[in-house]
Coordinates of C-alpha atoms (C1' of nucleotides) in Angstrom, one line a residue:
Chain A
M256 CA -41.1 -43.1 -9.3
D257 CA -39.7 -42.0 -6.0
R258 CA -36.4 -43.3 -6.9
N259 CA -36.5 -41.6 -10.2
I260 CA -37.0 -38.3 -8.6
A261 CA -34.3 -39.0 -6.2
A262 CA -32.0 -39.9 -9.0
K263 CA -32.9 -36.8 -10.9
F264 CA -32.2 -34.8 -7.8
I265 CA -28.8 -36.2 -7.2
D266 CA -28.0 -35.7 -10.9
Y267 CA -29.1 -32.1 -10.6
Q268 CA -26.9 -31.7 -7.6
V269 CA -23.8 -33.0 -9.3
S270 CA -23.8 -31.1 -12.6
C271 CA -22.7 -27.5 -12.9
K272 CA -24.4 -27.4 -16.3
D273 CA -27.8 -27.8 -14.7
C274 CA -27.2 -25.7 -11.6
C275 CA -29.2 -22.5 -11.8
M276 CA -26.2 -20.6 -10.5
A277 CA -24.0 -21.7 -13.4
N278 CA -24.2 -18.2 -15.0
V279 CA -22.8 -16.4 -12.0
C280 CA -20.6 -19.0 -10.3
L281 CA -17.0 -20.0 -10.9
P282 CA -17.8 -22.1 -14.1
L283 CA -18.7 -18.9 -15.9
G284 CA -16.6 -18.5 -18.9
L285 CA -15.0 -21.9 -18.9
S286 CA -14.9 -24.2 -21.9
A287 CA -16.8 -27.5 -21.9
V288 CA -13.6 -29.4 -21.3
E289 CA -12.5 -27.2 -18.5
L290 CA -15.9 -27.4 -16.9
D291 CA -15.8 -31.2 -17.1
Q292 CA -12.5 -31.2 -15.3
L293 CA -13.6 -28.7 -12.7
M294 CA -16.7 -30.7 -12.0
K295 CA -14.6 -33.7 -11.2
I296 CA -12.8 -32.0 -8.3
I297 CA -15.9 -30.5 -6.8
D298 CA -16.6 -31.9 -3.4
R299 CA -20.3 -31.6 -2.6
Q300 CA -21.0 -31.2 1.1
S301 CA -24.3 -32.3 2.6
P302 CA -26.6 -29.4 3.2
M303 CA -25.9 -27.3 6.3
S304 CA -28.6 -26.2 8.7
R305 CA -29.0 -22.8 10.3
G306 CA -26.2 -22.1 12.7
E307 CA -23.9 -24.8 11.4
H308 CA -20.4 -23.6 10.5
L309 CA -18.7 -24.1 7.2
F310 CA -15.4 -23.3 8.7
Q311 CA -14.2 -21.7 11.9
I312 CA -11.4 -19.2 12.4
G313 CA -8.0 -20.8 12.5
E314 CA -9.0 -24.0 10.6
P315 CA -6.6 -25.0 7.9
H316 CA -7.6 -23.8 4.5
K317 CA -8.8 -26.6 2.3
S318 CA -11.2 -25.3 -0.3
L319 CA -12.9 -22.4 -2.0
Y320 CA -16.6 -22.7 -1.5
A321 CA -19.5 -21.8 -3.7
V322 CA -23.0 -21.4 -2.2
R323 CA -25.6 -23.3 -4.2
S324 CA -28.6 -22.3 -2.1
G325 CA -29.2 -20.6 1.2
S326 CA -27.0 -17.9 2.6
I327 CA -23.9 -17.6 4.8
K328 CA -22.5 -15.1 7.2
V329 CA -18.8 -14.5 7.2
Y330 CA -17.5 -12.9 10.4
I331 CA -14.5 -12.5 12.6
P332 CA -14.9 -13.4 16.2
T333 CA -13.0 -10.8 18.3
E334 CA -11.6 -11.1 21.8
G335 CA -14.4 -10.8 24.3
G336 CA -17.1 -12.8 22.5
E337 CA -17.9 -10.0 20.1
E338 CA -17.9 -10.4 16.4
Q339 CA -17.4 -8.4 13.3
V340 CA -19.8 -9.4 10.5
H341 CA -17.8 -9.2 7.4
R342 CA -20.2 -10.1 4.6
F343 CA -23.1 -12.2 3.6
I344 CA -22.8 -14.8 0.8
L345 CA -25.7 -15.5 -1.5
P346 CA -26.2 -18.4 -3.9
G347 CA -23.6 -18.4 -6.8
E348 CA -21.0 -16.5 -4.7
L349 CA -17.7 -17.8 -3.5
L350 CA -16.0 -17.7 -0.2
G351 CA -12.7 -18.9 1.3
F352 CA -10.3 -16.5 -0.2
D353 CA -9.3 -15.3 3.2
A354 CA -7.1 -18.2 4.1
I355 CA -5.0 -18.4 1.0
E356 CA -2.1 -16.4 2.2
G357 CA -1.7 -17.8 5.7
G358 CA -3.1 -21.3 5.1
K359 CA -5.6 -20.8 7.9
H360 CA -9.0 -19.2 7.9
T361 CA -8.9 -15.7 9.3
C362 CA -12.6 -15.7 9.7
A363 CA -15.6 -18.0 10.3
A364 CA -18.5 -18.9 8.1
V365 CA -21.9 -19.9 9.4
A366 CA -25.1 -20.8 7.7
L367 CA -28.0 -18.3 8.2
E368 CA -30.5 -20.8 6.9
T369 CA -30.5 -24.2 5.3
T370 CA -27.6 -23.9 2.9
S371 CA -25.8 -26.1 0.5
V372 CA -22.3 -25.4 -0.9
C373 CA -19.9 -26.9 -3.4
A374 CA -16.3 -27.2 -2.2
F375 CA -13.4 -26.8 -4.6
P376 CA -10.3 -28.4 -2.9
Y377 CA -7.8 -25.7 -3.3
H378 CA -4.7 -27.7 -4.1
R379 CA -6.5 -29.5 -6.9
L380 CA -7.9 -26.2 -8.1
E381 CA -4.4 -24.8 -8.4
K382 CA -3.2 -27.8 -10.1
L383 CA -6.0 -27.6 -12.6
C384 CA -5.1 -24.0 -13.2
H385 CA -1.8 -25.0 -14.7
T386 CA -3.5 -27.2 -17.2
F387 CA -6.3 -24.8 -18.2
Q388 CA -5.5 -21.2 -18.7
G389 CA -9.1 -20.2 -18.8
L390 CA -9.6 -21.5 -15.3
D391 CA -6.6 -19.7 -14.0
H392 CA -7.7 -16.5 -15.6
E393 CA -11.2 -16.9 -14.2
L394 CA -9.7 -17.5 -10.7
H395 CA -7.7 -14.3 -11.0
R396 CA -10.8 -12.5 -12.1
L397 CA -12.6 -13.7 -9.0
F398 CA -9.7 -12.7 -6.8
G399 CA -10.0 -9.3 -8.4
K400 CA -13.7 -9.2 -7.8
E401 CA -13.2 -10.1 -4.2
I402 CA -10.8 -7.2 -3.8
A403 CA -13.1 -4.8 -5.6
N404 CA -15.9 -5.8 -3.2
E405 CA -13.8 -5.0 -0.2
H406 CA -12.9 -1.6 -1.7
D407 CA -16.6 -0.8 -2.0
L408 CA -17.3 -1.8 1.6
L409 CA -14.3 0.2 2.8
Q410 CA -15.5 3.3 1.0
L411 CA -18.8 2.8 2.7
L412 CA -17.5 2.4 6.2
A413 CA -15.0 5.2 6.0
K414 CA -17.2 7.9 4.6
K415 CA -20.9 7.2 4.5
S416 CA -23.6 8.3 6.9
A417 CA -25.8 5.7 8.6
E418 CA -28.6 6.2 6.1
A419 CA -26.3 5.9 3.2
R420 CA -24.9 2.7 4.7
L421 CA -28.3 1.1 5.0
A422 CA -29.4 2.3 1.6
S423 CA -26.2 0.9 0.1
F424 CA -26.7 -2.4 1.9
L425 CA -30.2 -2.8 0.6
L426 CA -29.3 -1.8 -3.0
D427 CA -26.3 -4.2 -3.0
L428 CA -28.5 -7.0 -1.8
S429 CA -31.1 -6.2 -4.4
N430 CA -28.6 -6.1 -7.2
R431 CA -27.0 -9.4 -6.3
L432 CA -30.4 -11.0 -5.9
K433 CA -31.5 -9.7 -9.3
K434 CA -28.3 -11.1 -11.0
R435 CA -29.3 -14.5 -9.5
G436 CA -32.8 -14.4 -10.9
F437 CA -34.6 -13.4 -7.7
S438 CA -36.8 -10.3 -7.4
E439 CA -34.8 -7.1 -6.9
R440 CA -37.7 -5.3 -5.1
E441 CA -39.0 -7.9 -2.7
F442 CA -37.0 -10.2 -0.5
N443 CA -36.6 -11.7 2.9
L444 CA -33.5 -10.8 4.9
T445 CA -31.9 -14.0 6.3
M446 CA -29.8 -12.1 8.8
S447 CA -30.9 -10.4 12.0
R448 CA -30.9 -6.7 12.7
H449 CA -27.9 -7.3 14.9
D450 CA -26.0 -8.8 12.0
I451 CA -26.9 -6.0 9.7
S452 CA -25.9 -3.3 12.1
N453 CA -22.7 -5.0 13.0
H454 CA -21.9 -5.4 9.4
L455 CA -22.5 -1.7 8.7
G456 CA -20.7 -0.5 11.8
L457 CA -23.9 0.9 13.4
A458 CA -25.9 0.2 16.5
V459 CA -29.0 -2.1 16.2
E460 CA -31.2 0.8 17.3
T461 CA -30.0 3.0 14.5
V462 CA -30.8 0.4 11.9
S463 CA -34.2 -0.2 13.3
R464 CA -34.9 3.6 13.3
L465 CA -33.7 3.9 9.8
F466 CA -35.9 1.1 8.6
A467 CA -38.8 2.9 10.3
R468 CA -37.9 6.2 8.7
F469 CA -37.4 4.8 5.2
Q470 CA -40.8 3.3 5.5
N471 CA -42.4 6.5 6.6
E472 CA -40.8 8.3 3.7
G473 CA -42.3 5.7 1.4
L474 CA -39.0 4.3 0.2
L475 CA -39.8 0.8 1.2
T476 CA -42.1 -1.4 3.2
V477 CA -40.6 -3.5 6.0
R478 CA -42.2 -6.0 8.2
R479 CA -39.6 -7.7 10.3
R480 CA -37.4 -9.4 7.8
H481 CA -39.6 -9.0 4.8
I482 CA -38.5 -6.1 2.6
Q483 CA -40.2 -4.4 -0.4
L484 CA -38.3 -1.6 -2.1
Q485 CA -40.9 0.9 -3.3
N486 CA -38.8 3.8 -4.5
M487 CA -35.4 2.5 -5.7
P488 CA -34.3 5.7 -7.4
E489 CA -34.7 7.7 -4.2
I490 CA -32.9 5.0 -2.2
K491 CA -30.1 5.3 -4.7
E492 CA -30.1 9.1 -4.0
L493 CA -29.4 8.4 -0.3
F494 CA -26.6 6.1 -1.2
V495 CA -24.9 8.7 -3.4
N496 CA -24.8 11.2 -0.6
V497 CA -21.6 11.0 1.2
S498 CA -21.2 11.2 4.9
P499 CA -21.4 14.2 7.2
T500 CA -17.6 14.1 7.3
T501 CA -17.0 15.1 3.7
S502 CA -20.2 16.5 2.6
K503 CA -21.3 20.1 2.3
R504 CA -24.9 19.7 1.4
R505 CA -27.5 17.2 2.6
I506 CA -31.1 18.4 2.9
A507 CA -31.7 22.0 2.0
P508 CA -28.8 23.6 4.0
A509 CA -31.2 26.5 4.9
N510 CA -33.2 24.0 6.9
R511 CA -30.4 22.7 9.0
K512 CA -30.7 25.1 11.8
G513 CA -34.5 24.7 11.8
N514 CA -34.3 20.9 11.9
I515 CA -34.0 20.8 15.7
G516 CA -35.9 17.5 15.9
G517 CA -32.7 15.7 15.6
S518 CA -31.4 13.1 13.2
Y519 CA -34.2 10.7 13.5
R520 CA -36.9 13.0 12.3
L521 CA -38.3 12.5 8.9
R522 CA -36.4 14.4 6.3
K523 CA -39.4 15.2 4.2
V524 CA -41.2 17.1 6.9
K525 CA -41.5 20.7 6.0
A526 CA -39.5 22.3 8.8
A527 CA -42.2 24.4 10.4
Q528 CA -39.7 26.7 12.2
V529 CA -38.0 28.0 9.1
Chain B
M90 CA 35.0 6.0 -12.8
D91 CA 31.8 7.9 -13.2
R92 CA 30.7 5.5 -15.9
N93 CA 31.6 2.7 -13.7
I94 CA 29.3 3.9 -11.0
A95 CA 26.6 4.6 -13.5
A96 CA 26.9 1.1 -14.9
K97 CA 26.8 -0.4 -11.4
F98 CA 23.7 1.7 -10.8
I99 CA 21.9 0.5 -13.8
D100 CA 22.8 -3.1 -13.1
Y101 CA 21.4 -2.7 -9.6
Q102 CA 18.3 -1.3 -11.0
V103 CA 17.8 -4.2 -13.3
S104 CA 18.4 -7.2 -11.1
C105 CA 15.9 -8.5 -8.7
K106 CA 18.7 -10.4 -7.0
D107 CA 20.4 -7.3 -5.9
C108 CA 17.3 -5.3 -5.1
C109 CA 17.2 -4.6 -1.4
M110 CA 13.4 -5.4 -1.6
A111 CA 13.9 -8.9 -3.0
N112 CA 13.0 -10.5 0.3
V113 CA 9.6 -8.9 0.5
C114 CA 8.7 -8.4 -3.1
L115 CA 7.0 -10.7 -5.6
P116 CA 10.2 -12.7 -6.3
L117 CA 10.1 -14.1 -2.8
G118 CA 9.9 -17.8 -2.9
L119 CA 10.7 -18.2 -6.6
S120 CA 13.3 -20.6 -7.9
A121 CA 16.3 -19.2 -9.7
V122 CA 14.9 -20.2 -13.1
E123 CA 11.5 -18.6 -12.3
L124 CA 13.2 -15.5 -11.1
D125 CA 15.2 -15.2 -14.3
Q126 CA 12.1 -15.5 -16.4
L127 CA 10.2 -13.0 -14.2
M128 CA 13.0 -10.5 -14.5
K129 CA 12.8 -10.7 -18.3
I130 CA 9.3 -9.4 -18.4
I131 CA 9.8 -6.6 -15.8
D132 CA 9.3 -3.2 -17.3
R133 CA 11.2 -0.6 -15.4
Q134 CA 9.7 2.8 -15.5
S135 CA 11.7 6.0 -15.1
P136 CA 11.5 7.4 -11.6
M137 CA 8.3 9.4 -10.8
S138 CA 8.4 12.6 -9.0
R139 CA 6.1 13.8 -6.3
G140 CA 2.6 14.3 -7.5
E141 CA 3.1 12.3 -10.7
H142 CA 0.5 9.5 -11.3
L143 CA 1.3 5.9 -11.9
F144 CA -2.2 5.4 -13.1
Q145 CA -5.5 7.2 -13.1
I146 CA -8.9 5.9 -12.5
G147 CA -10.5 4.3 -15.6
E148 CA -7.2 3.6 -17.3
P149 CA -6.9 0.2 -18.8
H150 CA -5.2 -2.3 -16.7
K151 CA -1.7 -3.2 -17.9
S152 CA 0.5 -4.3 -15.1
L153 CA 1.0 -5.1 -11.5
Y154 CA 3.5 -2.7 -10.0
A155 CA 6.1 -3.1 -7.3
V156 CA 7.4 -0.1 -5.5
R157 CA 11.2 -0.1 -5.4
S158 CA 11.8 3.1 -3.5
G159 CA 9.6 6.0 -2.4
S160 CA 5.9 5.7 -1.6
I161 CA 2.6 5.9 -3.3
K162 CA -0.9 6.9 -2.3
V163 CA -3.8 4.9 -3.7
Y164 CA -7.1 6.7 -3.7
I165 CA -10.5 6.9 -5.3
P166 CA -11.6 10.2 -6.6
T167 CA -15.2 10.8 -5.8
E168 CA -17.8 13.0 -7.4
G169 CA -17.3 16.5 -6.3
G170 CA -13.5 16.7 -6.3
E171 CA -13.2 14.8 -3.0
E172 CA -11.2 11.7 -2.6
Q173 CA -11.0 8.6 -0.5
V174 CA -7.5 7.6 0.4
H175 CA -7.3 3.9 0.2
R176 CA -3.9 3.0 1.2
F177 CA -0.2 3.9 1.1
I178 CA 2.3 1.7 -0.7
L179 CA 5.8 1.3 0.7
P180 CA 8.9 -0.2 -1.0
G181 CA 8.6 -3.9 -1.7
E182 CA 4.8 -3.7 -1.9
L183 CA 2.6 -4.3 -4.9
L184 CA -0.3 -2.5 -6.4
G185 CA -2.6 -2.7 -9.3
F186 CA -4.8 -5.6 -8.2
D187 CA -7.9 -3.4 -8.3
A188 CA -8.3 -3.5 -12.1
I189 CA -8.0 -7.3 -12.7
E190 CA -11.7 -8.0 -12.7
G191 CA -13.0 -5.1 -14.8
G192 CA -9.9 -4.5 -16.9
K193 CA -9.8 -0.8 -15.8
H194 CA -8.3 0.8 -12.8
T195 CA -10.9 1.5 -10.1
C196 CA -8.6 3.8 -8.3
A197 CA -5.7 6.2 -8.9
A198 CA -2.1 6.0 -7.7
V199 CA 0.1 9.0 -7.2
A200 CA 3.7 9.3 -5.9
L201 CA 4.1 11.0 -2.5
E202 CA 7.8 11.6 -3.1
T203 CA 10.3 10.6 -5.7
T204 CA 9.4 7.0 -6.4
S205 CA 10.6 4.2 -8.7
V206 CA 8.5 1.2 -9.5
C207 CA 8.8 -2.1 -11.5
A208 CA 6.0 -3.0 -13.7
F209 CA 5.0 -6.6 -14.4
P210 CA 2.8 -6.5 -17.6
Y211 CA -0.1 -8.5 -16.5
H212 CA -0.8 -10.6 -19.6
R213 CA 2.8 -11.7 -19.7
L214 CA 2.7 -12.5 -16.0
E215 CA -0.3 -14.6 -16.4
K216 CA 1.3 -16.4 -19.3
L217 CA 4.4 -17.0 -17.2
C218 CA 2.2 -18.5 -14.5
H219 CA 1.2 -21.3 -16.7
T220 CA 4.8 -22.3 -17.1
F221 CA 5.9 -21.9 -13.5
Q222 CA 3.7 -23.2 -10.8
G223 CA 5.7 -21.5 -8.2
L224 CA 4.9 -18.1 -9.7
D225 CA 1.2 -18.8 -9.9
H226 CA 1.1 -19.9 -6.3
E227 CA 3.0 -16.9 -5.3
L228 CA 0.6 -14.7 -7.2
H229 CA -2.3 -16.3 -5.5
R230 CA -0.6 -15.8 -2.2
L231 CA -0.3 -12.1 -2.9
F232 CA -3.9 -11.9 -3.9
G233 CA -4.8 -13.5 -0.6
K234 CA -2.6 -11.0 1.2
E235 CA -4.2 -8.2 -0.5
I236 CA -7.6 -9.5 0.6
A237 CA -6.4 -10.0 4.2
N238 CA -5.1 -6.4 4.2
E239 CA -8.5 -5.1 3.2
H240 CA -10.1 -7.2 5.9
D241 CA -7.9 -5.6 8.6
L242 CA -8.7 -2.1 7.3
L243 CA -12.4 -2.9 7.3
Q244 CA -12.3 -4.1 10.8
L245 CA -10.6 -0.9 11.7
L246 CA -13.1 1.4 10.1
A247 CA -16.1 -0.4 11.1
K248 CA -15.4 -0.7 14.8
K249 CA -12.5 1.3 16.1
S250 CA -12.4 4.6 17.9
A251 CA -10.4 7.5 16.5
E252 CA -7.4 6.8 18.8
A253 CA -7.4 3.1 17.9
R254 CA -7.4 4.0 14.3
L255 CA -4.4 6.3 14.5
A256 CA -2.6 3.9 16.8
S257 CA -3.2 1.1 14.3
F258 CA -2.1 3.2 11.4
L259 CA 1.2 4.0 13.1
L260 CA 1.8 0.4 14.2
D261 CA 1.1 -0.9 10.8
L262 CA 3.5 1.6 9.2
S263 CA 6.1 0.7 11.8
N264 CA 5.7 -3.0 11.1
R265 CA 5.9 -2.6 7.4
L266 CA 9.0 -0.4 7.7
K267 CA 10.7 -2.8 10.0
K268 CA 10.1 -5.7 7.6
R269 CA 11.8 -3.6 4.9
G270 CA 14.8 -2.9 7.0
F271 CA 14.0 0.6 8.2
S272 CA 13.7 1.7 11.8
E273 CA 10.4 0.7 13.4
R274 CA 10.5 3.5 15.9
E275 CA 11.5 6.5 13.9
F276 CA 10.3 7.5 10.5
N277 CA 9.1 10.4 8.4
L278 CA 5.5 10.3 7.2
T279 CA 5.4 11.0 3.5
M280 CA 1.7 11.8 3.5
S281 CA 0.0 14.9 4.8
R282 CA -2.3 15.0 7.8
H283 CA -5.1 15.4 5.3
D284 CA -4.2 12.1 3.6
I285 CA -4.0 10.3 7.0
S286 CA -7.3 11.6 8.3
N287 CA -9.0 10.8 5.0
H288 CA -7.5 7.3 5.0
L289 CA -8.7 6.7 8.6
G290 CA -12.2 8.2 8.0
L291 CA -11.5 11.0 10.5
A292 CA -11.3 14.8 10.3
V293 CA -7.9 16.4 10.0
E294 CA -8.4 18.2 13.3
T295 CA -9.0 15.0 15.1
V296 CA -5.8 13.5 13.8
S297 CA -3.9 16.6 14.8
R298 CA -5.3 16.5 18.3
L299 CA -4.6 12.8 18.7
F300 CA -1.0 13.3 17.7
A301 CA -0.8 16.1 20.3
R302 CA -2.4 13.9 22.9
F303 CA -0.2 10.9 22.2
Q304 CA 2.8 13.1 22.6
N305 CA 1.6 14.5 25.9
E306 CA 1.0 11.0 27.1
G307 CA 4.6 10.1 26.2
L308 CA 3.6 7.6 23.7
L309 CA 5.5 9.2 20.9
T310 CA 7.3 12.4 19.7
V311 CA 5.9 14.1 16.7
R312 CA 7.3 17.2 14.9
R313 CA 5.4 17.8 11.7
R314 CA 6.0 14.7 9.7
H315 CA 8.8 13.2 11.8
I316 CA 7.6 10.5 14.2
Q317 CA 9.4 8.7 17.0
L318 CA 7.4 6.0 18.7
Q319 CA 8.5 6.0 22.4
N320 CA 6.2 3.5 24.0
M321 CA 5.1 0.9 21.5
P322 CA 3.5 -1.5 24.0
E323 CA 1.1 1.2 25.2
I324 CA 0.3 2.2 21.6
K325 CA -0.6 -1.4 21.0
E326 CA -2.9 -1.2 24.0
L327 CA -4.8 1.6 22.3
F328 CA -5.1 -0.4 19.2
V329 CA -6.5 -3.4 20.9
N330 CA -9.3 -1.4 22.5
V331 CA -12.4 -1.6 20.4
S332 CA -14.6 1.3 19.5
P333 CA -17.1 3.0 21.7
T334 CA -19.8 1.1 19.7
T335 CA -18.9 -2.3 20.9
S336 CA -16.9 -1.7 24.0
K337 CA -18.0 -1.8 27.6
R338 CA -14.8 -0.5 29.3
R339 CA -12.3 2.1 28.2
I340 CA -10.6 4.1 30.8
A341 CA -11.5 3.4 34.4
P342 CA -15.3 3.2 34.1
A343 CA -15.6 5.0 37.4
N344 CA -13.9 8.0 35.9
R345 CA -16.2 8.4 33.0
K346 CA -18.6 10.8 34.6
G347 CA -15.8 12.8 36.1
N348 CA -14.1 13.3 32.8
I349 CA -16.1 16.2 31.8
G350 CA -13.3 17.8 29.9
G351 CA -14.4 16.1 26.8
S352 CA -12.7 13.6 24.5
Y353 CA -9.7 15.6 23.8
R354 CA -8.4 15.8 27.3
L355 CA -5.5 13.7 28.4
R356 CA -6.5 10.4 29.6
K357 CA -3.8 10.1 32.2
V358 CA -5.0 13.2 34.1
K359 CA -6.2 12.1 37.5
A360 CA -9.8 13.2 37.4
A361 CA -10.0 15.7 40.2
Q362 CA -13.7 15.4 40.5
V363 CA -13.9 11.8 41.3
Chain C
dA144 C1' 13.2 40.2 5.1
dA145 C1' 8.7 40.7 3.9
dG146 C1' 4.8 38.8 2.1
dC147 C1' 2.4 34.8 0.6
dC148 C1' 0.5 30.1 0.7
dG149 C1' -0.2 25.6 2.1
dC150 C1' 0.1 22.9 6.0
dC151 C1' -0.8 22.1 10.8
dT152 C1' -2.5 23.1 15.4
dT153 C1' -5.7 24.7 18.9
dG154 C1' -10.2 26.3 20.8
dA155 C1' -15.4 26.5 20.9
dT156 C1' -19.5 24.6 19.5
dC157 C1' -22.7 21.4 17.3
dT158 C1' -24.7 17.0 16.0
dG159 C1' -25.2 12.1 14.3
dG160 C1' -25.5 8.2 16.1
dA161 C1' -24.3 5.5 20.4
dT162 C1' -26.0 4.2 24.8
dC163 C1' -29.4 3.5 28.3
dA164 C1' -34.0 2.0 29.3
dA165 C1' -38.5 0.1 28.4
dG166 C1' -41.8 -2.1 26.1
dA167 C1' -43.9 -5.0 22.0
dA168 C1' -43.7 -8.9 18.8
dA169 C1' -42.2 -13.2 17.4
dT170 C1' -40.3 -17.5 18.5
dC171 C1' -39.1 -21.1 21.4
dT172 C1' -40.2 -24.7 25.1
dG173 C1' -42.3 -27.6 28.1
Chain D
dC69 C1' -51.0 -22.1 25.5
dA70 C1' -48.5 -19.9 29.4
dG71 C1' -44.2 -18.5 30.4
dA72 C1' -39.6 -17.6 29.0
dT73 C1' -36.4 -15.9 25.5
dT74 C1' -34.9 -13.7 21.8
dT75 C1' -35.5 -10.1 18.4
dC76 C1' -37.1 -5.8 17.3
dT77 C1' -38.8 -1.1 18.1
dT78 C1' -39.2 3.4 20.2
dG79 C1' -38.0 7.2 23.4
dA80 C1' -34.6 10.0 26.2
dT81 C1' -30.1 11.2 26.9
dC82 C1' -25.2 11.5 26.1
dC83 C1' -20.7 12.0 23.9
dA84 C1' -16.9 11.2 20.4
dG85 C1' -15.7 13.4 16.9
dA86 C1' -17.2 16.7 13.1
dT87 C1' -17.4 21.4 11.9
dC88 C1' -16.5 26.2 12.4
dA89 C1' -13.1 29.7 13.3
dA90 C1' -8.6 31.5 14.3
dG91 C1' -4.1 31.6 14.5
dG92 C1' 1.0 29.6 14.1
dC93 C1' 4.9 27.8 11.6
dG94 C1' 7.7 26.6 7.8
dG95 C1' 9.0 27.0 3.2
dC96 C1' 9.2 29.7 -1.1
dT97 C1' 9.4 33.5 -3.9
dT98 C1' 11.1 38.1 -5.0

DNA sequence: AAGCCGCCTTGATCTGGATCAAGAAATCTG
DNA sequence: CAGATTTCTTGATCCAGATCAAGGCGGCTT
């Protein structure tokens, strides 16, 4: 019986068809034949534990990777021990596009929790592309998606206020989790406040304060890394608002002078001084 | 004689081999046969004049484009008439990757001056990729490059101070111009201060002040849109310095208290109060 | 050459979010 | 389970860069 289960487990591991991420992963949109071929080149790695690296900066590029379960932080170590957290990868998402041009990874990837990934050796993938148009097209689409993602993030960092950044981060996460069959309203963050703030180009303290404020405003409930989004429409509102740089409005303009409490005050408080 | 010149001109227009951008454009790294085929699918557009759009947001995706001469601004119009300037395209550079996933352009492209481009109809390009491995590989490389570019910009916007942003912008421009056979030290900006500031996530006034400061510090000479970089090593220094967010140092720390003149003061001034 | 208009610069002031400084909770460790 | 560490929160203060407000300088039109 034990062996049976083990066998089943291994089988489950090996087949894309049975993988619960099949509908969001690379195999999406491939024909049965293409899928069969693709599966043959997949190199399954043994599960990684928290803190273990999938690849380090400068390592030669070998594969594109798909996360099967767990989550990964992609970051760029900078001179002076600092880092820039680039993105977080959820199950069914790919990584490793960064090294295609130069042949070496330009960033590092580390597991945030116990994580398992599928590796697609890149040279074999490219070869396969020449045989199967569908795969090549799919790969191009994924490249495009990668680029579109970066665009969004750019937009965010160039123009949005701190609150819009955090709102956007949470909504994005919520969306991606939903697509993958998880709850869109309730989830656990696998990354630290430090990682989040770094990723959003903010200070940890700011993120912490924003979480507190959002909670006070009834937008969400947060207890350490556990998040429940209570009022998604209103969170979306925050996200739409552009940054102080470009914006005219934000809050009732009439209140602005009165709102001397500073930026960390609740926005919903009726400004007594007005 | 006139016809002769005209004929020569047209010929020059049509052949990648004779195009002065051949060594930085898509054809780079292709075999003669591949190049021949590629040239057959190129759709040459008539030159665009300043302000004319190559594509608008939401338009269906037809082609990848290569700029042959002139320059293009890629931007995302946002609700409320604002825009986010995404990047500037120089001769020999490609654009149009943004629409591959969704089939529609997610941004708009407008000529900053008289500009001519080559269009590679995308479906024909993909088809060609199946015949010629070299082309497919090249395309992948370009995708990768596009992604790497975005990474750099992200890094910049997430972490760098205003002065580092402008320094980086100028150095990047200088580099790209050099690669294309133009002077790396002296050039004319084809974009307005507004475009630059928007691109860098800053206010116009800040960019203006920074130009003034850089000039006072002897780093460069600027007269309206004409730029001469005088001290590139020192500009590179500025760029390396990370933003206030992450950094510890910046200027002699001892001077910080003394430097009450505010951020727009010259950095080289010996702080009298120390 | 005078008047207009769209860029660009410069000065003064304001503010969102960083930084500094303490705790409070979890988590780790022996 | 006490102490040590790491992670997170909260408060006070500070400052880089935004915003507001005037000009200045070309270039264009008539």
